[in-house]
Amino acid sequence: MKWPWSRSTETRSSIADPVTAQLFGIATTATGDTITPETAESISACFASVQAIAETIGTLPLHLYRRKGEDREKATDHPLYGVLHHQPNELQTALEFREQMTAAVLLRGNAYAEIHWDGAGNVEALTPIHPGRVTVLKLPSGRIAYDVNEDNGRVRRLLQDEVLHLKDRSENGITGRSRIQIARETIGLANAQQQHGGKTFANGARLSGVLQTPHQMTAESLQRLATSWRSQFTGTDNAGKTAILENGLTYQQVGMSLEDAQWIAAQQFSVEQVARIYRVPPTMIGDLRHGNFSNSVEMSRVFVTMTLRRWLVMWEQAISRALLPPLARKQLFAEHSVEGLLRGDAKSRADFYASGIDAGWLLPSEARRLENLPTVEGIDHARQAADASPAPTV
C-alpha cells in the first residue's frame, strides 16, 4: 500500500502575509512568534490536552452495529467492522489510525483519509493523508474534491466519495477551523513564556545585569571580559557561583528575578488557558492544584460527557456519511463504547448494578457482561424466581 506522506508542507515561516500564512497552517502572534501545530505541541499543556483526547478516543472500542427491530447486534460479519475495530490499513492498527486522525483535527482543524473500496462496494482500507498536502475545492456541481500533493510534485484529485473527512467547527461547511489558529495569541503567549524561561536559565537563571567600572577599557579588554564572564557565570551549570571582580568592577542587576516577575504563576495560568481551548479538565493534564479525590473522579465523568462527546459524535456521523452507502445506513451504524470510562470505583459500580437489577431494567447477566465476567447459565431465571417467590410469613 502506498503511504501518502513523508514530509509536511505546513511550516513555511518565510510567508509574511498573515492571511496566506494561515492557509498553510501558520499563525503569527503579537509576541512575534510563528505558531504552527508543531510549535504548539512543544507546549506541554497543549500536547497533554491533544493526547488526552486523541489517546482516549483511539483506545475506546468502536463497534459497527446492525439494527434488529428495537434491538441491535454487532455486525462482526460486515467488512467495515474489521476496518474500524481491528486494522484500517496495512501499516496501522485501529488505535494508531484513530489517534492520528483525531490529533490532526485537534491541531489543524481537519483530518483526511483515502477510502479504498472493493468491487462489492465495501470499504476495505482507510489510508490517512497529511492535512498539509490537501486542498479542498467545491466543484460547479456542488460536490467536494480533494487535491492531494504527491511526493513527485503531481497533484492527484480525489472525489467526495473517496475521502473520509473529519473537521472541527466550520465557517463554510467545507473545512474546519484550526483551534491553534483561532487561539494563536494564547498559544503564542505560552510559547513566549516557555522561551523566556529557557533563555533565562541558559543565562544563569537571572535576568540581565551590568558590569560597571570607573576605569576606561579598550575594545580588546571588553571582549576579553565578556568572553570570560560568559564562560564562568552563564548556563545552569554555573548558576549560583560567586563572581570575583577586580580592577574596580561592580555588578548590578537591572531586572526582576523569576519569582518577582511571577513567571511560575504565569506558566500555571497558561496551563488553564490551553485546557480551556480544548475544554479539558485541568486535572486530566496534570494540573492538580485544585484537585482532590472527589472532584478528580467527577472531572473524569465531565471529560467523557463534555470533552469527548463532540469528537465521538464527529467520528460516528462521519463514518455513517462517508463509509456506508445510503441503503446500508438504514441498518448499520457505528458507536463507541464509553461505559468503561464511566464505571468509577468498585463500590460505585456495585451500587449501580444493584439498583438496576432491583429496578428491573438490568439483568444480572448483563451486569456480568459489563464486568467482563464469564457467563453463568440460568442466573437471570434464578433472580426472577427469587423475586417471584412469596415472602415468608411470620
Coordinates of C-alpha atoms in Angstrom, one line a residue:
M1 CA 0.0 0.0 0.0
K2 CA 1.3 3.4 -0.9
W3 CA 1.9 5.7 2.1
P4 CA 0.6 9.1 1.4
W5 CA 3.2 11.4 3.1
S6 CA 6.7 11.7 4.1
R7 CA 7.1 15.4 4.8
S8 CA 5.0 18.3 6.0
T9 CA 4.2 21.3 3.8
E10 CA 2.8 23.4 6.6
T11 CA 5.7 25.2 8.2
R12 CA 6.8 27.9 5.9
S13 CA 8.0 30.7 8.2
S14 CA 9.1 32.9 5.3
I15 CA 5.4 33.6 4.4
A16 CA 4.9 37.1 5.8
D17 CA 1.2 37.8 4.9
P18 CA -1.0 36.6 7.8
V19 CA -3.8 35.5 5.6
T20 CA -1.6 33.5 3.3
A21 CA 0.2 32.1 6.3
Q22 CA -3.0 30.8 7.8
L23 CA -3.8 28.9 4.6
F24 CA -0.6 26.9 5.3
G25 CA -1.4 26.3 8.9
I26 CA 0.8 29.1 10.2
A27 CA -0.3 31.8 12.6
T28 CA 1.7 34.8 13.7
T29 CA 1.1 36.4 17.1
A30 CA 1.7 39.7 18.9
T31 CA 4.8 38.2 20.5
G32 CA 6.3 37.9 17.1
D33 CA 6.3 34.1 17.2
T34 CA 5.1 31.9 14.4
I35 CA 2.6 29.3 15.7
T36 CA 2.3 26.0 13.9
P37 CA 0.9 22.7 15.1
E38 CA 4.5 21.6 15.8
T39 CA 5.4 24.6 17.9
A40 CA 2.0 24.4 19.7
E41 CA 2.7 20.8 20.7
S42 CA 6.1 21.8 22.2
I43 CA 4.0 23.4 24.9
S44 CA 3.3 20.7 27.4
A45 CA -0.3 21.8 28.3
C46 CA -1.2 21.8 24.6
F47 CA 0.5 18.4 23.9
A48 CA -1.2 16.9 27.0
S49 CA -4.6 18.2 26.0
V50 CA -4.4 16.8 22.5
Q51 CA -3.1 13.5 23.8
A52 CA -5.8 13.2 26.4
I53 CA -8.5 13.4 23.8
A54 CA -6.7 11.5 20.9
E55 CA -5.4 8.7 23.1
T56 CA -8.7 8.1 24.8
I57 CA -10.7 8.0 21.5
G58 CA -8.0 5.8 19.9
T59 CA -8.4 3.2 22.7
L60 CA -12.2 3.3 23.0
P61 CA -13.9 0.3 21.4
L62 CA -15.6 1.4 18.2
H63 CA -18.2 -1.1 17.0
L64 CA -20.4 -1.4 13.9
Y65 CA -24.0 -2.4 14.9
R66 CA -26.9 -3.7 12.9
R67 CA -30.4 -2.7 13.8
K68 CA -32.6 -5.7 14.7
G69 CA -36.1 -4.4 15.3
E70 CA -36.0 -2.4 18.6
D71 CA -32.7 -4.1 19.5
R72 CA -29.2 -4.2 17.9
E73 CA -26.4 -6.6 17.4
K74 CA -22.7 -6.2 16.5
A75 CA -22.2 -6.6 12.7
T76 CA -19.0 -8.5 13.1
D77 CA -19.6 -10.2 9.7
H78 CA -19.5 -6.9 7.8
P79 CA -16.2 -5.9 6.1
L80 CA -16.3 -2.4 7.7
Y81 CA -16.3 -3.9 11.2
G82 CA -12.8 -5.2 10.8
V83 CA -11.6 -1.9 9.3
L84 CA -12.9 0.2 12.2
H85 CA -12.3 -2.2 15.0
H86 CA -9.0 -4.0 14.1
Q87 CA -6.9 -2.7 11.2
P88 CA -7.7 0.1 8.8
N89 CA -4.7 -0.4 6.6
E90 CA -1.5 -2.5 6.3
L91 CA 0.6 -0.2 8.4
Q92 CA -1.6 0.8 11.3
T93 CA -3.8 -0.6 14.0
A94 CA -7.2 0.8 14.7
L95 CA -5.8 2.6 17.7
E96 CA -2.9 4.3 15.8
F97 CA -5.2 5.3 12.9
R98 CA -7.9 6.9 15.1
E99 CA -5.4 8.6 17.4
Q100 CA -3.6 10.1 14.4
M101 CA -6.8 11.3 12.8
T102 CA -8.2 12.8 16.0
A103 CA -4.9 14.6 16.8
A104 CA -4.9 16.1 13.2
V105 CA -8.4 17.6 13.8
L106 CA -7.4 19.0 17.2
L107 CA -4.3 20.6 15.9
R108 CA -5.2 21.5 12.3
G109 CA -9.0 21.6 12.2
N110 CA -9.2 18.8 9.5
A111 CA -8.2 15.2 9.1
Y112 CA -8.3 13.2 5.8
A113 CA -8.2 9.5 4.9
E114 CA -8.4 8.0 1.5
I115 CA -11.2 5.4 1.2
H116 CA -10.4 2.2 -0.7
W117 CA -13.5 0.4 -1.9
D118 CA -13.6 -3.2 -3.1
G119 CA -15.6 -4.5 -6.1
A120 CA -18.7 -5.1 -3.9
G121 CA -18.9 -1.5 -2.7
N122 CA -17.5 -2.2 0.7
V123 CA -14.6 -0.3 2.4
E124 CA -11.5 -2.5 2.5
A125 CA -9.0 0.1 3.8
L126 CA -8.5 3.7 5.1
T127 CA -5.2 5.5 4.5
P128 CA -4.6 8.8 6.3
I129 CA -3.4 11.8 4.2
H130 CA -1.4 14.7 5.8
P131 CA -3.7 17.7 6.0
G132 CA -0.9 20.0 4.7
R133 CA -1.0 18.1 1.4
V134 CA -4.7 18.6 0.8
T135 CA -6.5 21.4 -0.9
V136 CA -10.3 21.3 -0.7
L137 CA -12.3 22.5 -3.6
K138 CA -16.0 22.9 -4.3
L139 CA -16.9 21.9 -7.8
P140 CA -19.5 23.6 -10.0
S141 CA -21.7 20.5 -9.4
G142 CA -21.8 21.4 -5.7
R143 CA -19.7 18.3 -4.7
I144 CA -16.4 18.5 -3.0
A145 CA -13.0 17.5 -4.4
Y146 CA -9.7 17.0 -2.6
D147 CA -6.4 17.8 -4.5
V148 CA -3.5 15.8 -2.9
N149 CA 0.1 16.9 -3.5
E150 CA 2.2 13.8 -4.1
D151 CA 5.9 13.3 -3.5
N152 CA 6.7 13.6 -7.2
G153 CA 5.2 17.0 -7.4
R154 CA 2.0 15.9 -9.1
V155 CA -1.5 16.7 -7.8
R156 CA -3.9 13.8 -7.5
R157 CA -7.6 14.5 -7.3
L158 CA -9.9 12.5 -5.0
L159 CA -13.6 12.9 -5.2
Q160 CA -16.0 13.3 -2.2
D161 CA -16.8 9.6 -2.1
E162 CA -13.1 8.7 -1.8
V163 CA -12.3 10.7 1.3
L164 CA -13.2 10.3 5.0
H165 CA -13.1 14.0 6.1
L166 CA -13.2 14.9 9.8
K167 CA -13.4 18.5 10.7
D168 CA -13.7 20.9 13.6
R169 CA -16.2 23.7 13.7
S170 CA -16.5 25.2 10.3
E171 CA -17.5 28.6 8.9
N172 CA -18.1 27.5 5.3
G173 CA -19.4 24.0 5.9
I174 CA -16.5 22.6 3.9
T175 CA -13.3 22.8 6.0
G176 CA -12.9 23.1 9.8
R177 CA -11.1 25.9 11.6
S178 CA -7.8 25.2 13.4
R179 CA -8.0 25.9 17.2
I180 CA -4.3 26.6 17.1
Q181 CA -5.0 29.5 14.6
I182 CA -8.1 30.7 16.5
A183 CA -6.3 30.8 19.8
R184 CA -2.9 31.7 18.4
E185 CA -2.4 34.6 20.8
T186 CA -2.9 32.3 23.8
I187 CA -0.6 29.7 22.4
G188 CA 1.9 32.3 21.4
L189 CA 2.0 33.8 24.9
A190 CA 2.5 30.4 26.4
N191 CA 5.3 29.7 23.9
A192 CA 6.9 33.1 24.6
Q193 CA 6.9 32.3 28.4
Q194 CA 8.5 29.0 27.7
Q195 CA 11.2 30.5 25.6
H196 CA 11.7 33.2 28.2
G197 CA 12.2 30.7 30.9
G198 CA 14.6 28.6 28.8
K199 CA 16.7 31.6 27.8
T200 CA 16.8 32.9 31.4
F201 CA 18.0 29.6 32.8
A202 CA 20.6 29.4 29.9
N203 CA 21.9 32.8 31.2
G204 CA 22.3 31.6 34.7
A205 CA 18.7 31.7 35.9
R206 CA 19.0 35.5 36.3
L207 CA 17.7 38.4 34.2
S208 CA 20.3 40.8 32.7
G209 CA 22.6 43.0 34.7
V210 CA 25.5 45.4 34.1
L211 CA 29.2 45.4 35.0
Q212 CA 30.4 48.8 35.9
T213 CA 33.9 50.2 36.3
P214 CA 35.3 53.8 36.8
H215 CA 38.2 53.0 34.5
Q216 CA 38.3 53.3 30.8
M217 CA 38.5 49.9 29.0
T218 CA 39.8 49.2 25.5
A219 CA 37.8 47.2 22.9
E220 CA 40.2 44.2 23.4
S221 CA 39.8 44.2 27.2
L222 CA 36.0 44.5 26.8
Q223 CA 35.9 41.5 24.5
R224 CA 38.2 39.5 26.9
L225 CA 35.9 40.4 29.9
A226 CA 32.7 39.4 28.0
T227 CA 34.2 36.0 27.0
S228 CA 35.5 35.3 30.5
W229 CA 32.2 36.3 32.1
R230 CA 30.1 34.1 29.8
S231 CA 32.3 31.1 30.2
Q232 CA 32.3 31.3 34.1
F233 CA 28.9 32.6 35.0
T234 CA 26.3 31.7 32.4
G235 CA 24.4 28.5 32.0
T236 CA 22.6 26.3 34.5
D237 CA 25.9 24.6 35.5
N238 CA 27.3 27.9 36.6
A239 CA 24.2 29.1 38.4
G240 CA 24.9 30.3 42.0
K241 CA 28.6 30.8 41.6
T242 CA 30.2 33.8 43.3
A243 CA 31.8 36.2 41.0
I244 CA 35.2 37.6 41.9
L245 CA 35.6 41.1 40.4
E246 CA 38.8 43.1 40.1
N247 CA 40.1 46.4 38.7
G248 CA 37.1 48.3 40.3
L249 CA 34.4 46.2 38.5
T250 CA 31.0 46.0 40.2
Y251 CA 27.9 44.1 39.1
Q252 CA 24.4 45.5 39.3
Q253 CA 21.3 43.5 38.4
V254 CA 18.8 45.5 36.3
G255 CA 15.7 43.5 36.3
M256 CA 13.5 41.2 38.4
S257 CA 14.1 37.6 39.3
L258 CA 11.8 34.9 38.0
E259 CA 9.9 34.9 41.3
D260 CA 9.5 38.7 41.3
A261 CA 8.1 38.5 37.8
Q262 CA 5.7 35.7 38.9
W263 CA 6.9 33.7 36.0
I264 CA 5.8 30.4 37.6
A265 CA 2.3 31.8 38.2
A266 CA 2.1 32.9 34.6
Q267 CA 3.1 29.4 33.5
Q268 CA 0.3 27.9 35.6
F269 CA -2.2 30.3 34.1
S270 CA -1.1 29.2 30.6
V271 CA -2.0 25.7 31.5
E272 CA -5.5 26.8 32.4
Q273 CA -5.8 28.8 29.2
V274 CA -4.8 25.9 27.0
A275 CA -7.0 23.5 28.8
R276 CA -9.9 25.9 28.2
I277 CA -9.2 25.9 24.5
Y278 CA -9.8 22.1 24.3
R279 CA -12.3 22.1 27.1
V280 CA -10.2 19.6 29.0
P281 CA -10.4 19.5 32.9
P282 CA -7.0 20.7 34.2
T283 CA -6.8 17.6 36.4
M284 CA -6.7 15.5 33.2
I285 CA -3.5 17.2 32.0
G286 CA -1.6 17.0 35.4
D287 CA -2.7 20.3 37.0
L288 CA -3.7 19.1 40.4
R289 CA -3.5 22.4 42.3
H290 CA -7.3 22.4 42.9
G291 CA -7.7 18.6 42.5
N292 CA -8.7 16.1 45.2
F293 CA -10.0 12.5 45.1
S294 CA -13.7 13.6 45.0
N295 CA -13.6 16.2 42.2
S296 CA -11.0 14.3 40.2
V297 CA -13.5 11.4 39.8
E298 CA -16.2 13.9 38.8
M299 CA -13.8 15.6 36.4
S300 CA -13.3 12.2 34.7
R301 CA -17.0 12.0 34.1
V302 CA -17.1 15.5 32.8
F303 CA -14.2 14.7 30.5
V304 CA -16.4 12.0 28.9
T305 CA -19.7 13.9 28.7
M306 CA -18.4 17.4 27.9
T307 CA -15.0 16.9 26.2
L308 CA -15.1 13.6 24.3
R309 CA -18.8 13.7 23.3
R310 CA -18.2 16.2 20.4
W311 CA -15.3 14.2 18.9
L312 CA -17.1 10.8 19.4
V313 CA -20.2 12.0 17.5
M314 CA -17.9 13.5 14.8
W315 CA -16.4 10.1 14.2
E316 CA -19.7 8.2 14.3
Q317 CA -21.5 10.6 11.9
A318 CA -18.6 10.9 9.5
I319 CA -18.4 7.0 9.3
S320 CA -22.1 6.9 8.5
R321 CA -21.9 9.6 5.9
A322 CA -18.7 8.5 4.1
L323 CA -18.3 4.8 4.7
L324 CA -21.8 3.5 4.4
P325 CA -24.0 3.6 1.3
P326 CA -27.4 5.3 1.7
L327 CA -29.3 1.9 1.9
A328 CA -26.8 0.5 4.4
R329 CA -27.3 3.5 6.8
K330 CA -30.8 2.3 7.5
Q331 CA -29.5 -0.9 9.0
L332 CA -25.9 -0.2 10.1
F333 CA -24.4 2.4 12.4
A334 CA -21.1 2.9 14.3
E335 CA -20.9 3.7 18.0
H336 CA -18.2 4.0 20.6
S337 CA -18.4 2.1 23.9
V338 CA -17.7 4.5 26.8
E339 CA -19.1 2.5 29.6
G340 CA -15.6 1.6 30.9
L341 CA -14.7 5.3 31.4
L342 CA -17.9 5.9 33.4
R343 CA -17.7 2.9 35.7
G344 CA -16.0 4.5 38.6
D345 CA -14.7 2.6 41.6
A346 CA -15.8 -1.0 42.6
K347 CA -18.3 0.2 45.2
S348 CA -19.9 2.7 42.9
R349 CA -20.3 0.0 40.2
A350 CA -21.7 -2.5 42.6
D351 CA -24.3 0.1 43.8
F352 CA -25.1 1.0 40.2
Y353 CA -25.7 -2.7 39.2
A354 CA -27.7 -3.4 42.3
S355 CA -30.0 -0.5 41.8
G356 CA -30.5 -1.5 38.1
I357 CA -31.2 -5.1 38.9
D358 CA -33.6 -4.2 41.7
A359 CA -35.5 -1.8 39.5
G360 CA -35.8 -4.4 36.8
W361 CA -34.0 -2.5 33.9
L362 CA -30.8 -4.5 34.2
L363 CA -30.3 -8.3 34.2
P364 CA -27.6 -10.0 36.3
S365 CA -26.2 -11.5 33.1
E366 CA -25.8 -8.0 31.6
A367 CA -24.0 -6.8 34.7
R368 CA -21.6 -9.7 34.5
R369 CA -21.0 -8.9 30.8
L370 CA -20.2 -5.3 31.6
E371 CA -17.6 -6.6 34.1
N372 CA -16.1 -9.0 31.6
L373 CA -17.1 -12.0 33.8
P374 CA -17.9 -15.4 32.4
T375 CA -21.5 -16.3 31.6
V376 CA -23.4 -18.2 34.3
E377 CA -26.2 -20.2 32.9
G378 CA -29.6 -19.6 34.4
I379 CA -28.6 -16.6 36.5
D380 CA -31.4 -14.4 35.2
H381 CA -34.0 -17.1 35.8
A382 CA -32.7 -17.7 39.3
R383 CA -33.1 -14.0 40.0
Q384 CA -36.6 -13.8 38.5
A385 CA -37.6 -16.9 40.5
A386 CA -36.3 -15.3 43.7
D387 CA -38.2 -12.1 43.0
A388 CA -41.4 -14.1 42.3
S389 CA -41.3 -16.3 45.4
P390 CA -43.7 -15.1 48.2
A391 CA -42.2 -13.5 51.3
P392 CA -42.1 -15.8 54.3
T393 CA -44.9 -15.3 56.8
V394 CA -44.3 -14.7 60.4

